[in-house]
Amino acid sequence: MPHSQSRFAALLLPAALLIGGAAPARPTPDASPFLGTWELDLSRMPDSYGPPPKRVTFTFRDVGAGQWRTEIDITAPDDSVRHSAVQYRRDGRMVPGEGDTGEADSAAFLSPAPNVLVMGLAKNRTLGAVRTYVISADGREMTESAANVDETGAPFVRSFHFRRIR
């Protein structure tokens, strides 16, 4: 083997060993407990909700530069999927949503504690709902408290429970 090829091979072998033998990446200690994918626990739906969807998932991703992206997929009993997404900073400022805008066309997010996220939803610049998300101490459950008003104008709050799937 010529000298230049043997030097190249000598550089590649340790790199290949590092890549091939690397352990799966673990979240850094300061990574948010929200990051990942969560699935609604349909067995714990509030009685006052009505017919439940077939499946609901939330995915929270850190997309860099201080921004997160949240994607929500709601699968109806007929297998149709409503997909919505929003990219934001957790600074309380409004940002437009993407995809399905049946419930809201914009949102604002604030994180008053590492395991708490508050979201305000609006449609046509009118407040639609306020949601608070809290991650359990063990990081395996997320509880959503959704505050809104019913068709008579009476306020209510419902809780939904999600389990981490990724």
Short mmCIF file of C-alpha atoms in Angstrom, two decimals:
data_model
loop_
_atom_site.label_atom_id
_atom_site.label_comp_id
_atom_site.label_asym_id
_atom_site.label_seq_id
_atom_site.Cartn_x
_atom_site.Cartn_y
_atom_site.Cartn_z
CA MET A 1 0.00 0.00 0.00
CA PRO A 2 1.54 3.38 -0.94
CA HIS A 3 2.39 5.69 1.97
CA SER A 4 -0.46 8.21 1.29
CA GLN A 5 -3.04 5.40 1.18
CA SER A 6 -1.81 3.87 4.44
CA ARG A 7 -2.01 7.29 6.17
CA PHE A 8 -5.57 7.71 4.85
CA ALA A 9 -6.50 4.20 6.09
CA ALA A 10 -4.94 4.96 9.46
CA LEU A 11 -7.20 8.01 9.77
CA LEU A 12 -10.35 6.21 8.61
CA LEU A 13 -10.08 3.18 10.90
CA PRO A 14 -10.37 5.09 14.21
CA ALA A 15 -13.20 7.21 12.78
CA ALA A 16 -15.06 4.10 11.62
CA LEU A 17 -14.63 2.50 15.03
CA LEU A 18 -15.93 5.62 16.77
CA ILE A 19 -18.95 5.89 14.50
CA GLY A 20 -19.74 2.17 14.48
CA GLY A 21 -19.30 1.70 18.20
CA ALA A 22 -20.89 4.91 19.39
CA ALA A 23 -23.62 4.64 21.97
CA PRO A 24 -27.02 6.17 21.14
CA ALA A 25 -27.14 9.89 21.80
CA ARG A 26 -28.65 10.84 25.12
CA PRO A 27 -30.42 14.11 25.78
CA THR A 28 -28.20 16.65 27.44
CA PRO A 29 -29.03 17.38 31.08
CA ASP A 30 -30.30 20.82 30.15
CA ALA A 31 -32.55 19.58 27.30
CA SER A 32 -36.20 20.38 27.82
CA PRO A 33 -38.40 17.53 29.09
CA PHE A 34 -40.94 18.52 26.40
CA LEU A 35 -38.75 17.53 23.48
CA GLY A 36 -39.97 14.33 21.83
CA THR A 37 -43.28 12.83 20.78
CA TRP A 38 -46.32 12.42 23.01
CA GLU A 39 -49.50 10.39 22.46
CA LEU A 40 -52.89 11.13 24.02
CA ASP A 41 -54.05 8.50 26.51
CA LEU A 42 -57.57 7.90 25.16
CA SER A 43 -58.51 5.80 28.21
CA ARG A 44 -58.32 8.95 30.38
CA MET A 45 -60.38 11.33 28.21
CA PRO A 46 -62.69 13.72 30.11
CA ASP A 47 -66.34 12.63 30.18
CA SER A 48 -67.41 16.07 28.97
CA TYR A 49 -65.31 15.92 25.78
CA GLY A 50 -67.65 13.98 23.52
CA PRO A 51 -66.60 11.34 20.99
CA PRO A 52 -62.81 10.96 21.17
CA PRO A 53 -60.44 11.04 18.21
CA LYS A 54 -58.73 7.82 17.18
CA ARG A 55 -55.26 9.17 17.97
CA VAL A 56 -53.52 12.45 18.87
CA THR A 57 -49.77 13.06 18.86
CA PHE A 58 -47.72 16.13 19.75
CA THR A 59 -44.08 16.41 18.69
CA PHE A 60 -41.87 19.12 20.20
CA ARG A 61 -38.54 19.79 18.47
CA ASP A 62 -35.77 22.28 19.13
CA VAL A 63 -35.01 23.71 15.67
CA GLY A 64 -32.16 25.95 16.83
CA ALA A 65 -31.69 29.69 17.21
CA GLY A 66 -33.92 29.64 20.30
CA GLN A 67 -36.93 28.28 18.39
CA TRP A 68 -39.11 25.23 18.82
CA ARG A 69 -41.46 23.56 16.37
CA THR A 70 -44.56 21.75 17.56
CA GLU A 71 -46.48 19.44 15.24
CA ILE A 72 -49.90 18.08 16.14
CA ASP A 73 -51.63 15.22 14.35
CA ILE A 74 -55.24 14.41 15.19
CA THR A 75 -56.56 11.21 13.62
CA ALA A 76 -60.36 11.01 13.42
CA PRO A 77 -62.31 7.73 13.73
CA ASP A 78 -62.54 7.67 9.89
CA ASP A 79 -58.69 7.79 9.71
CA SER A 80 -58.59 11.33 8.30
CA VAL A 81 -55.76 13.36 9.84
CA ARG A 82 -55.72 17.01 10.81
CA HIS A 83 -52.12 18.22 10.84
CA SER A 84 -51.05 21.54 12.29
CA ALA A 85 -47.67 22.97 13.17
CA VAL A 86 -46.18 26.11 14.64
CA GLN A 87 -42.61 27.36 14.97
CA TYR A 88 -41.98 29.77 17.82
CA ARG A 89 -39.86 31.18 20.58
CA ARG A 90 -41.16 30.69 24.11
CA ASP A 91 -41.41 34.44 24.64
CA GLY A 92 -45.18 35.04 24.65
CA ARG A 93 -45.30 36.57 21.17
CA MET A 94 -47.83 35.58 18.52
CA VAL A 95 -46.78 33.44 15.56
CA PRO A 96 -48.91 32.09 12.69
CA GLY A 97 -49.80 28.43 12.57
CA GLU A 98 -49.46 26.09 9.60
CA GLY A 99 -51.75 23.41 8.23
CA ASP A 100 -55.19 22.87 9.74
CA THR A 101 -56.55 26.14 11.12
CA GLY A 102 -59.98 24.87 12.16
CA GLU A 103 -59.35 25.68 15.81
CA ALA A 104 -56.70 28.39 15.60
CA ASP A 105 -54.61 30.29 13.09
CA SER A 106 -52.03 31.67 15.50
CA ALA A 107 -50.51 30.93 18.88
CA ALA A 108 -48.21 32.35 21.55
CA PHE A 109 -46.04 30.32 23.92
CA LEU A 110 -44.36 31.02 27.24
CA SER A 111 -42.38 28.68 29.48
CA PRO A 112 -42.48 29.95 33.09
CA ALA A 113 -40.65 26.83 34.34
CA PRO A 114 -38.65 24.07 32.60
CA ASN A 115 -41.54 21.59 32.86
CA VAL A 116 -44.37 24.08 32.09
CA LEU A 117 -45.48 25.49 28.75
CA VAL A 118 -48.41 27.89 28.34
CA MET A 119 -50.03 28.29 24.93
CA GLY A 120 -52.62 30.87 23.91
CA LEU A 121 -54.58 30.06 20.74
CA ALA A 122 -56.37 32.61 18.57
CA LYS A 123 -58.50 32.54 15.44
CA ASN A 124 -58.99 35.72 13.43
CA ARG A 125 -57.19 37.63 16.21
CA THR A 126 -59.74 36.52 18.84
CA LEU A 127 -58.65 34.39 21.81
CA GLY A 128 -59.81 30.83 21.32
CA ALA A 129 -58.28 28.86 24.19
CA VAL A 130 -55.47 28.76 26.71
CA ARG A 131 -53.57 25.52 27.24
CA THR A 132 -51.06 24.70 29.93
CA TYR A 133 -48.74 21.71 29.55
CA VAL A 134 -46.90 20.19 32.51
CA ILE A 135 -44.36 17.38 32.36
CA SER A 136 -44.32 14.92 35.26
CA ALA A 137 -41.24 14.63 37.48
CA ASP A 138 -40.23 11.34 35.81
CA GLY A 139 -40.64 12.84 32.30
CA ARG A 140 -43.04 10.13 31.13
CA GLU A 141 -46.34 12.01 31.22
CA MET A 142 -47.52 15.35 29.92
CA THR A 143 -50.78 16.83 31.19
CA GLU A 144 -52.61 19.39 29.10
CA SER A 145 -55.13 21.65 30.86
CA ALA A 146 -57.33 23.30 28.23
CA ALA A 147 -59.34 26.38 29.24
CA ASN A 148 -62.09 27.71 27.00
CA VAL A 149 -65.75 28.72 27.01
CA ASP A 150 -68.67 26.58 25.87
CA GLU A 151 -71.43 27.61 23.46
CA THR A 152 -73.28 29.41 26.27
CA GLY A 153 -70.19 31.42 27.25
CA ALA A 154 -69.53 29.43 30.44
CA PRO A 155 -65.81 28.86 31.12
CA PHE A 156 -64.44 25.37 31.61
CA VAL A 157 -61.11 23.59 32.01
CA ARG A 158 -60.44 20.02 30.86
CA SER A 159 -57.34 17.90 31.42
CA PHE A 160 -55.82 15.54 28.87
CA HIS A 161 -53.03 13.08 29.60
CA PHE A 162 -50.24 12.17 27.18
CA ARG A 163 -47.53 9.56 27.45
CA ARG A 164 -44.08 9.89 25.93
CA ILE A 165 -43.59 7.62 22.93
CA ARG A 166 -40.19 9.07 21.84
#
